[in-house]
XYZ file of C-alpha atoms in Angstrom:
462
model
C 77.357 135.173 136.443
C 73.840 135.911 136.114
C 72.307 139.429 134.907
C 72.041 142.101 136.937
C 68.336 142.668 137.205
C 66.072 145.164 139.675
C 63.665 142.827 140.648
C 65.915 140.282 142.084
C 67.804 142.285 144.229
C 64.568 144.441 145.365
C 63.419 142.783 148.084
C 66.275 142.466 149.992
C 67.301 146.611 149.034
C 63.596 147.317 150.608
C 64.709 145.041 153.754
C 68.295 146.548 154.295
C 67.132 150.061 154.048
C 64.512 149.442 156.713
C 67.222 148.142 158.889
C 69.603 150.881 158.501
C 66.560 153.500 159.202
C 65.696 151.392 162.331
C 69.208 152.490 163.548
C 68.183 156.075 163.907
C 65.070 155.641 165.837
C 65.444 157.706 169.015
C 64.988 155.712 172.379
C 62.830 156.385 174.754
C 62.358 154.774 178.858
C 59.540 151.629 178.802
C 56.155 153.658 180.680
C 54.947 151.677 184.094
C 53.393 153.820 186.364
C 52.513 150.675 188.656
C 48.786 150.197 186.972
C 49.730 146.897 185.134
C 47.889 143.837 186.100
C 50.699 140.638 186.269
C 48.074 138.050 186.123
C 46.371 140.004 182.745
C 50.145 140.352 181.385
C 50.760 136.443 181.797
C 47.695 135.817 179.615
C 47.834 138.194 177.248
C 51.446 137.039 176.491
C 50.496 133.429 176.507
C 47.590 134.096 174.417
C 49.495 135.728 171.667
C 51.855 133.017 171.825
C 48.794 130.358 170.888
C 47.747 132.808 168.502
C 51.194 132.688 166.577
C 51.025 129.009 166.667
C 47.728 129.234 164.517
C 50.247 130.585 161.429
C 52.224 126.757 161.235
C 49.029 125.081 162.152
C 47.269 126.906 159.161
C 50.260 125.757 156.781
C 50.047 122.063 158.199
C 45.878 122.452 157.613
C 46.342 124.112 154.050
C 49.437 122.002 153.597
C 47.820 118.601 153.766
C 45.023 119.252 151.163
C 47.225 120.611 148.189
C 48.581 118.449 145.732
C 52.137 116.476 146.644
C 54.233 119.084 144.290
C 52.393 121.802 145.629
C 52.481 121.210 149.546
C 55.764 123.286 150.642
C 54.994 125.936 148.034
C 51.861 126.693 149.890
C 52.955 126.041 153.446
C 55.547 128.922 153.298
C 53.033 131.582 152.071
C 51.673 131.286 155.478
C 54.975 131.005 157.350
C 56.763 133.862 155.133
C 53.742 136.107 156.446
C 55.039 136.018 160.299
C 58.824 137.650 158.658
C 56.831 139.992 156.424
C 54.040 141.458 158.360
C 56.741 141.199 162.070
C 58.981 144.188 159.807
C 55.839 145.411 158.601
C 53.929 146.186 161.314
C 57.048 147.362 163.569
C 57.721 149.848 161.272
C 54.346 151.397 159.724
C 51.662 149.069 160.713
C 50.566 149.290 164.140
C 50.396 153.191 163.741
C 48.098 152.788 160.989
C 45.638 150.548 162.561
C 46.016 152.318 165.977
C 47.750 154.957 166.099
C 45.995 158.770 166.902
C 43.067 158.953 164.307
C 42.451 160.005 161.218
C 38.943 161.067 160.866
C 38.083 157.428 162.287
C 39.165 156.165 159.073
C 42.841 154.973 159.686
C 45.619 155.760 161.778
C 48.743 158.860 161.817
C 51.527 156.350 160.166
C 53.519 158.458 162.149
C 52.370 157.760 165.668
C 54.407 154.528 166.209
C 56.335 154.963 163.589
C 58.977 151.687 163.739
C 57.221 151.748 167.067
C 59.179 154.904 168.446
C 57.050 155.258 171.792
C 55.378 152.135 171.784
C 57.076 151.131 174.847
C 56.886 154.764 176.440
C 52.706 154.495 175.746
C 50.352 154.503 177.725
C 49.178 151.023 179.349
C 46.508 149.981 177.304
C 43.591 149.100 179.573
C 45.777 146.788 182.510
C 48.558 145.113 180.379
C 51.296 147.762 178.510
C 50.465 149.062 175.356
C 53.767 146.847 173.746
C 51.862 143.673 175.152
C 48.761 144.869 172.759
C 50.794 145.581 169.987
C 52.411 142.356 169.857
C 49.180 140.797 170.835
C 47.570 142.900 167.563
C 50.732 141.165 165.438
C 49.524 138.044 165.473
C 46.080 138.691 164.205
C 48.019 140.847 161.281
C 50.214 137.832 160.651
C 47.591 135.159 160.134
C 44.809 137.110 158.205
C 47.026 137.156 154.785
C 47.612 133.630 155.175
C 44.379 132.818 154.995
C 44.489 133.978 151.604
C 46.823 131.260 150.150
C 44.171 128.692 149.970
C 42.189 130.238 147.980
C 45.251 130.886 145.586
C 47.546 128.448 145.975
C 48.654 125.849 143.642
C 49.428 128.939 140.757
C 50.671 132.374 142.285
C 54.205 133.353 142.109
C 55.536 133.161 145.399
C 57.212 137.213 144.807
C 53.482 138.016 143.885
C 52.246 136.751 146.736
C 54.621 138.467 148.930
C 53.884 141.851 147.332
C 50.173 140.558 148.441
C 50.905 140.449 151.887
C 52.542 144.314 152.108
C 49.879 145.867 149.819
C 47.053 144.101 151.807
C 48.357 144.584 155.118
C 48.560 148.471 154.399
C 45.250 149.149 152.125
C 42.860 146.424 153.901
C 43.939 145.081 157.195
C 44.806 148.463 158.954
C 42.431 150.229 157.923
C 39.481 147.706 159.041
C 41.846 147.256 162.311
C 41.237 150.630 163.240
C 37.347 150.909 162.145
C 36.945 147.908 164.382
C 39.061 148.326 166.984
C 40.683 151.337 167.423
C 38.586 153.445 170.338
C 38.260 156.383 167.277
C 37.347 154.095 164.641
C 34.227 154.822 162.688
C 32.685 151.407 162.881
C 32.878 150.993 166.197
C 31.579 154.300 166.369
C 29.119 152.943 165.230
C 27.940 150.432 166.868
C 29.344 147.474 165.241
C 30.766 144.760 167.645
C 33.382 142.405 166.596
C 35.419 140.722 169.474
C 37.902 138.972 168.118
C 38.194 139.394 164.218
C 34.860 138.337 162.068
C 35.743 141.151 160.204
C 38.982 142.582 160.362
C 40.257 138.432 159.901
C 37.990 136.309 158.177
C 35.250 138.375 155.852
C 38.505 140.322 154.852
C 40.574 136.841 154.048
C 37.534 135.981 152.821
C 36.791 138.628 149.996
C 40.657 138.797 149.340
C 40.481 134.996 149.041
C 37.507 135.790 145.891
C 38.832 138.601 144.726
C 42.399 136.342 144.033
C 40.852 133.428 142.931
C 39.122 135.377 140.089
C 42.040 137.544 139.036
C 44.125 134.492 138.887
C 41.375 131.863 137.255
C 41.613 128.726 137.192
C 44.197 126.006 137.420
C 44.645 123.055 134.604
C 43.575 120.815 136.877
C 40.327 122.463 137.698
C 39.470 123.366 133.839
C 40.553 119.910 133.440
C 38.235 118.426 135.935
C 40.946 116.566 137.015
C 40.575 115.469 140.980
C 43.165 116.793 143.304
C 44.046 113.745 145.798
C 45.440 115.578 149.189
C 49.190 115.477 150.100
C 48.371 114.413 153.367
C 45.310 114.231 155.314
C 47.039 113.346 158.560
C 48.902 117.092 158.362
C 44.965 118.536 158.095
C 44.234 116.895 161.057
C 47.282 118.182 163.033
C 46.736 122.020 161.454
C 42.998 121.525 163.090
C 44.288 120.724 166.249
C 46.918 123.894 166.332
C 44.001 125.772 164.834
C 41.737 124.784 167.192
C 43.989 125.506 170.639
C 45.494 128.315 169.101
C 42.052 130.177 169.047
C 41.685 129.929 172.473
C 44.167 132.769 172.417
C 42.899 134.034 169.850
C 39.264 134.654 170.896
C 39.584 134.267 174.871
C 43.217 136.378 174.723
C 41.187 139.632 173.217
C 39.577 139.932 176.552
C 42.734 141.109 177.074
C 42.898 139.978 181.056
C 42.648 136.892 183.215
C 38.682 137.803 183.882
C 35.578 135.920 183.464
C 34.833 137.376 180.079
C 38.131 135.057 178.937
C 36.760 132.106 180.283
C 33.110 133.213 178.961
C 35.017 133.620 175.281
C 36.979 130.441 175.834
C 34.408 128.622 176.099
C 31.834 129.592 173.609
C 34.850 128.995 171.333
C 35.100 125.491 171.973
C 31.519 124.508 171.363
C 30.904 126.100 167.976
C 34.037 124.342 166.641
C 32.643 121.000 168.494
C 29.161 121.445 167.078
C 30.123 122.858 163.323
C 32.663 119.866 163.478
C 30.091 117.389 163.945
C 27.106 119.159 161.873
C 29.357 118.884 158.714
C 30.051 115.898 159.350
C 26.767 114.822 159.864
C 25.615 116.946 157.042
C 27.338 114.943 154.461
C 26.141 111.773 155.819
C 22.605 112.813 155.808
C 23.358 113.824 152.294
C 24.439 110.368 151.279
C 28.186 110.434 151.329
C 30.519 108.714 154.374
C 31.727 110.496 157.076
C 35.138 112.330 156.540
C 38.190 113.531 158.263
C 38.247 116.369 156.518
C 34.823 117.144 156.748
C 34.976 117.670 160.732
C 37.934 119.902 160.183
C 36.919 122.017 157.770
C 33.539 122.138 160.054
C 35.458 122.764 163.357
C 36.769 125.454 161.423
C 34.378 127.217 159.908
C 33.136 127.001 163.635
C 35.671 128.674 165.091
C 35.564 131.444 162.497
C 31.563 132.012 162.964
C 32.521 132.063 166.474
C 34.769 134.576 166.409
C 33.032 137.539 166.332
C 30.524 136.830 168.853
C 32.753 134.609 171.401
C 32.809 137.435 173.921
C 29.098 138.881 173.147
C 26.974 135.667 172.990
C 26.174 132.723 175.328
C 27.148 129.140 175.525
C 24.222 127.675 174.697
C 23.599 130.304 171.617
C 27.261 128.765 170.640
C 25.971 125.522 169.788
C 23.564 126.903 167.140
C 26.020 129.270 165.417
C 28.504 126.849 164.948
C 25.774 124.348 163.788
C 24.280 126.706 161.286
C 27.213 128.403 160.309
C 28.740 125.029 159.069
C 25.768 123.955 157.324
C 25.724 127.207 155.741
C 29.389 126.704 154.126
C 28.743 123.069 153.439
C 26.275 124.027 150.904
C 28.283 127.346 149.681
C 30.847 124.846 149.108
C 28.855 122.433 147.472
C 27.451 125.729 145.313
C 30.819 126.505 144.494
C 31.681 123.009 142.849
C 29.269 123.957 140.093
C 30.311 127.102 139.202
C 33.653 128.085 137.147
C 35.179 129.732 140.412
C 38.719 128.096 141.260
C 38.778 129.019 144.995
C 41.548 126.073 145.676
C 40.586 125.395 149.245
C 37.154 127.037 149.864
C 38.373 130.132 151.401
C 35.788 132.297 150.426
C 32.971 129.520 151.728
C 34.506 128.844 154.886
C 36.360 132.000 155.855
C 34.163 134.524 154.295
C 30.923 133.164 154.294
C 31.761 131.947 157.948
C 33.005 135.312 158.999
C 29.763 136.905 157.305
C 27.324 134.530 159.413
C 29.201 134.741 162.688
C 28.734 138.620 162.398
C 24.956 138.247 161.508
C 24.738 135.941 164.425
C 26.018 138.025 166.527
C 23.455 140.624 166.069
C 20.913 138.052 166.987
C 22.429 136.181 169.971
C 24.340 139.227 171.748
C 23.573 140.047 175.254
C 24.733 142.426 178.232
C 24.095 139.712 180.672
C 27.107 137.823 178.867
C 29.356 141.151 178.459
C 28.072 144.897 179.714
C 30.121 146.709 177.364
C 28.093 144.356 174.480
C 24.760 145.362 173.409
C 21.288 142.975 173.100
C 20.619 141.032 169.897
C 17.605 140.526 167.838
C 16.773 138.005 170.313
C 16.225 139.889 173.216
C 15.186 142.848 171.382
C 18.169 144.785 170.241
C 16.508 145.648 166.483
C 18.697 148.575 165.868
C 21.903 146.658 166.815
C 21.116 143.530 164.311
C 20.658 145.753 161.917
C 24.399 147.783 162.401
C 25.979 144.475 162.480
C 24.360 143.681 159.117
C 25.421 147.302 157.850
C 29.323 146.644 158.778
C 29.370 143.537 157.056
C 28.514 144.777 154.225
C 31.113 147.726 154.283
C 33.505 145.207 155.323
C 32.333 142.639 152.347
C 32.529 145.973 149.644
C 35.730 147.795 150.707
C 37.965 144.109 151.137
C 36.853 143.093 147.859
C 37.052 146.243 146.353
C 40.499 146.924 147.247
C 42.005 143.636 147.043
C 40.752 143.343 143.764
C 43.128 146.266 143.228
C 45.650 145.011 144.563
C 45.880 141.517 143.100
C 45.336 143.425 139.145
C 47.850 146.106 139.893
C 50.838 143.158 141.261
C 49.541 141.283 137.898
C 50.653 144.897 136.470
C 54.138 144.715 137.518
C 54.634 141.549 136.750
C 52.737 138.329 135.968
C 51.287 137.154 138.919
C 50.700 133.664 137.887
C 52.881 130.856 137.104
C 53.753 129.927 133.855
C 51.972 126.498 132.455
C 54.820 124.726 132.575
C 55.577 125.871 136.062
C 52.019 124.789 137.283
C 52.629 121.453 135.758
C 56.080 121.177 137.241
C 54.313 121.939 140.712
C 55.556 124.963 142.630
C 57.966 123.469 145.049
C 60.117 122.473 142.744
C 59.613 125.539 140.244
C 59.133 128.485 142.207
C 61.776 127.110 145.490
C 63.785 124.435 143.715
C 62.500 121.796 146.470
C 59.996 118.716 146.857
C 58.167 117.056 149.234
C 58.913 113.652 148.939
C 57.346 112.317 152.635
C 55.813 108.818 151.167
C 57.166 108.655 147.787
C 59.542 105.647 148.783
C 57.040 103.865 150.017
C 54.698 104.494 146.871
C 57.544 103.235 144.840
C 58.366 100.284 146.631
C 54.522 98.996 146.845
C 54.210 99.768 142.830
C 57.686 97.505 142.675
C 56.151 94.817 144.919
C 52.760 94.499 142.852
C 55.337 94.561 140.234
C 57.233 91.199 141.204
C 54.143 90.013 143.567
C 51.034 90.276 141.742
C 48.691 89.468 142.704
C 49.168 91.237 145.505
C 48.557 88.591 148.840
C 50.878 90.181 151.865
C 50.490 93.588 153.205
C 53.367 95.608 153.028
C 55.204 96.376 156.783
């Protein structure tokens, strides 16, 4: 029998006491006072739905660029997020990010505590405020996923899921309710963000940096050795989930079945299509072939620069953020390769950097005519407002950094936070979940048996 010992039995302790507190949470009768919208419902639903189907597509797109010994390690960090952050934000986060305000900086934890009167609320614009709050989940659940690419391939998974509480209550509530809570001091401000440029990305973004430089760099990567990915055919199928997943994920935080939904639908669509093709392009006018994962990466970064804009900016003005905002990353990327940062999959360059342009761009390219609640860009001569979007990205940039920077050297506190060497050699599927990916191994070893017997080599193998 193996010794007793605190940490392994933790977890679950934390878990089982939440459960048994959930018990005494008083009940209270679901509010409808007959102002819901049914049509604005149906979407919102739906487009929380696509939104949660973003989390697998992420672990298919982050997945199928790790190393084969590494790929399930790394596809249940972003998985594990929808159990954590679900309990999470049931029970403490949603009142922190929007419940009643505390001095515009964060919210009562007491308010919705394990959402006692969630259901009782008040409807939150046409659609009840339990639709929003679920709606609000899924953002919560994919922004600390984001995280594992910039990490992944050496961080204890038990680190990683002390990540996911720590950030979830010191970074992504409180920039929830800056941005988006009707009290919160950046939107007091001035600062638009419709669906997550900073609360999402620039904060996966500067978590992503702050990680990759408390945890340094792999063997590999001091090594110089070249990572060949898993399986670039599970990129390509985490793009597409990405990619119709953020229709609810941009076009849903309209939050109704209105034009502004189709407006953000759409603008979504074309920055992916255009960054897709620009890095593509990029690369080719840069002397190297065109690549599959070049156009997803670039549909990505895309869809991130779109994001903060996609309700505030037109069509057209689309096509040139998600051109420029892939360029942009392409060379950040490129930047990066030089330098001694170990950022595994380029989170920083394509989810911070991305986020960071999108919100710039959307001080330039905003306009009333597309939204009335919106304000005007640079472009059509909103000065001031170009400027405040500039302002709360850099708050944004400081305070994520800042604090998950923290966070990542106080876990490494408690315990280490990175494998051990022999671990990382081993691969983390095998030491850190006792289980491998082995999808085309046979038929590696049966080709390597067939030059064996064969060679040379003059059939192709069925």
């Amino acid at each position: 029998m193996s010794k007793f010992s605190l940490k392994q039995y933790a977890p679950f302790a934390v878990l089982m006491i939440v459960a048994i507190a959930a018990l005494f949470i008083p009940l209270l009768p679901n509010f409808d006072d007959g102002k819901y919208s049914a049509p604005d419902i149906a979407f919102v639903l739906i487009s929380a739905a696509l939104v949660f189907l973003m989390t697998p597509g992420l672990a298919f797109f982050y997945g199928g660029m790790v190393h084969r010994k590494n790929v399930l390690s790394t596809m249940i960090k972003s998985v594990v997020a929808a159990g954590v952050i679900t309990v999470l934000w049931t029970v403490v986060g949603f009142s922190l990010a929007f419940g009643e305000s505390i001095g515009g900086f964060i919210g009562n934890p007491s308010t919705y505590l394990f959402f006692q009167g969630v259901n009782s609320g008040p409807a939150w614009g046409t659609i009840p405020l339990s639709l929003f709050a679920v709606f609000q989940l899924m953002f919560a659940i994919i922004t600390p996923g984001l995280v594992v690419g910039a990490v992944a391939e050496r961080i204890k998974f038990t680190s990683y899921i002390l990540f996911i509480v720590l950030f979830a209550i010191f970074v992504y509530s409180p920039l929830a309710h800056w941005t988006w809570s009707p009290e919160g001091f950046l939107l007091k401000m001035g600062v638009l963000d419709f669906a997550g440029g900073t609360v999402v990305h620039i904060s996966a973004g500067m978590a992503a940096l702050a990680g990759a430089l408390v945890l340094k760099r792999r063997k590999s990567h001091l090594e110089h050795k070249e990572v060949p990915p898993a399986n670039i055919p599970y990129v390509l199928i985490g793009t597409g989930l990405l990619w119709f997943g953020w229709f609810g994920f941009n076009a849903g935080s309209a939050l109704g079945a209105n034009s502004l939904a189709v407006s953000a639908f759409l603008t979504t669509n074309t920055a992916a299509g255009a960054a897709g093709l620009s890095w593509m392009f990029f690369d080719v006018a840069r002397g190297k072939k065109p690549s599959v994962l070049g156009f997803c990466i670039g549909a990505v970064v895309g869809l991130v620069a779109i994001t903060p804009g996609a309700g505030f900016v037109s069509i057209p003005s689309s096509i040139f953020i998600g051109v420029i905002a892939s360029v942009i990353s392409n060379l950040v990327v490129s930047w990066k390769q030089k330098t001694s940062l170990d950022d595994t999959l380029d989170v920083f360059p394509c989810h911070g950097v991305g986020g960071i342009v999108g919100m710039i761009l959307t001080g330039v390219f905003a306009t009333k005519t597309v939204n009335s609640i919106g304000a005007d860009g640079l472009l059509y001569g909103g000065t001031e407002f170009f400027f405040t979007q500039i302002k709360g990205a850099v708050i944004v940039i400081i305070f994520s950094f800042v604090v998950s920077f923290i966070i990542f050297k106080f876990i490494n506190l408690i315990q280490p936070i990175r494998v051990s060497e022999e671990e990382e050699e081993m691969g983390l599927d095998e030491s850190q979940h006792n289980e491998k990916y082995s999808q085309g191994t046979l038929l590696v070893e049966e080709r390597a048996i067939y030059i064996e017997k064969n060679s040379p080599l003059t059939e192709p193998i069925a």
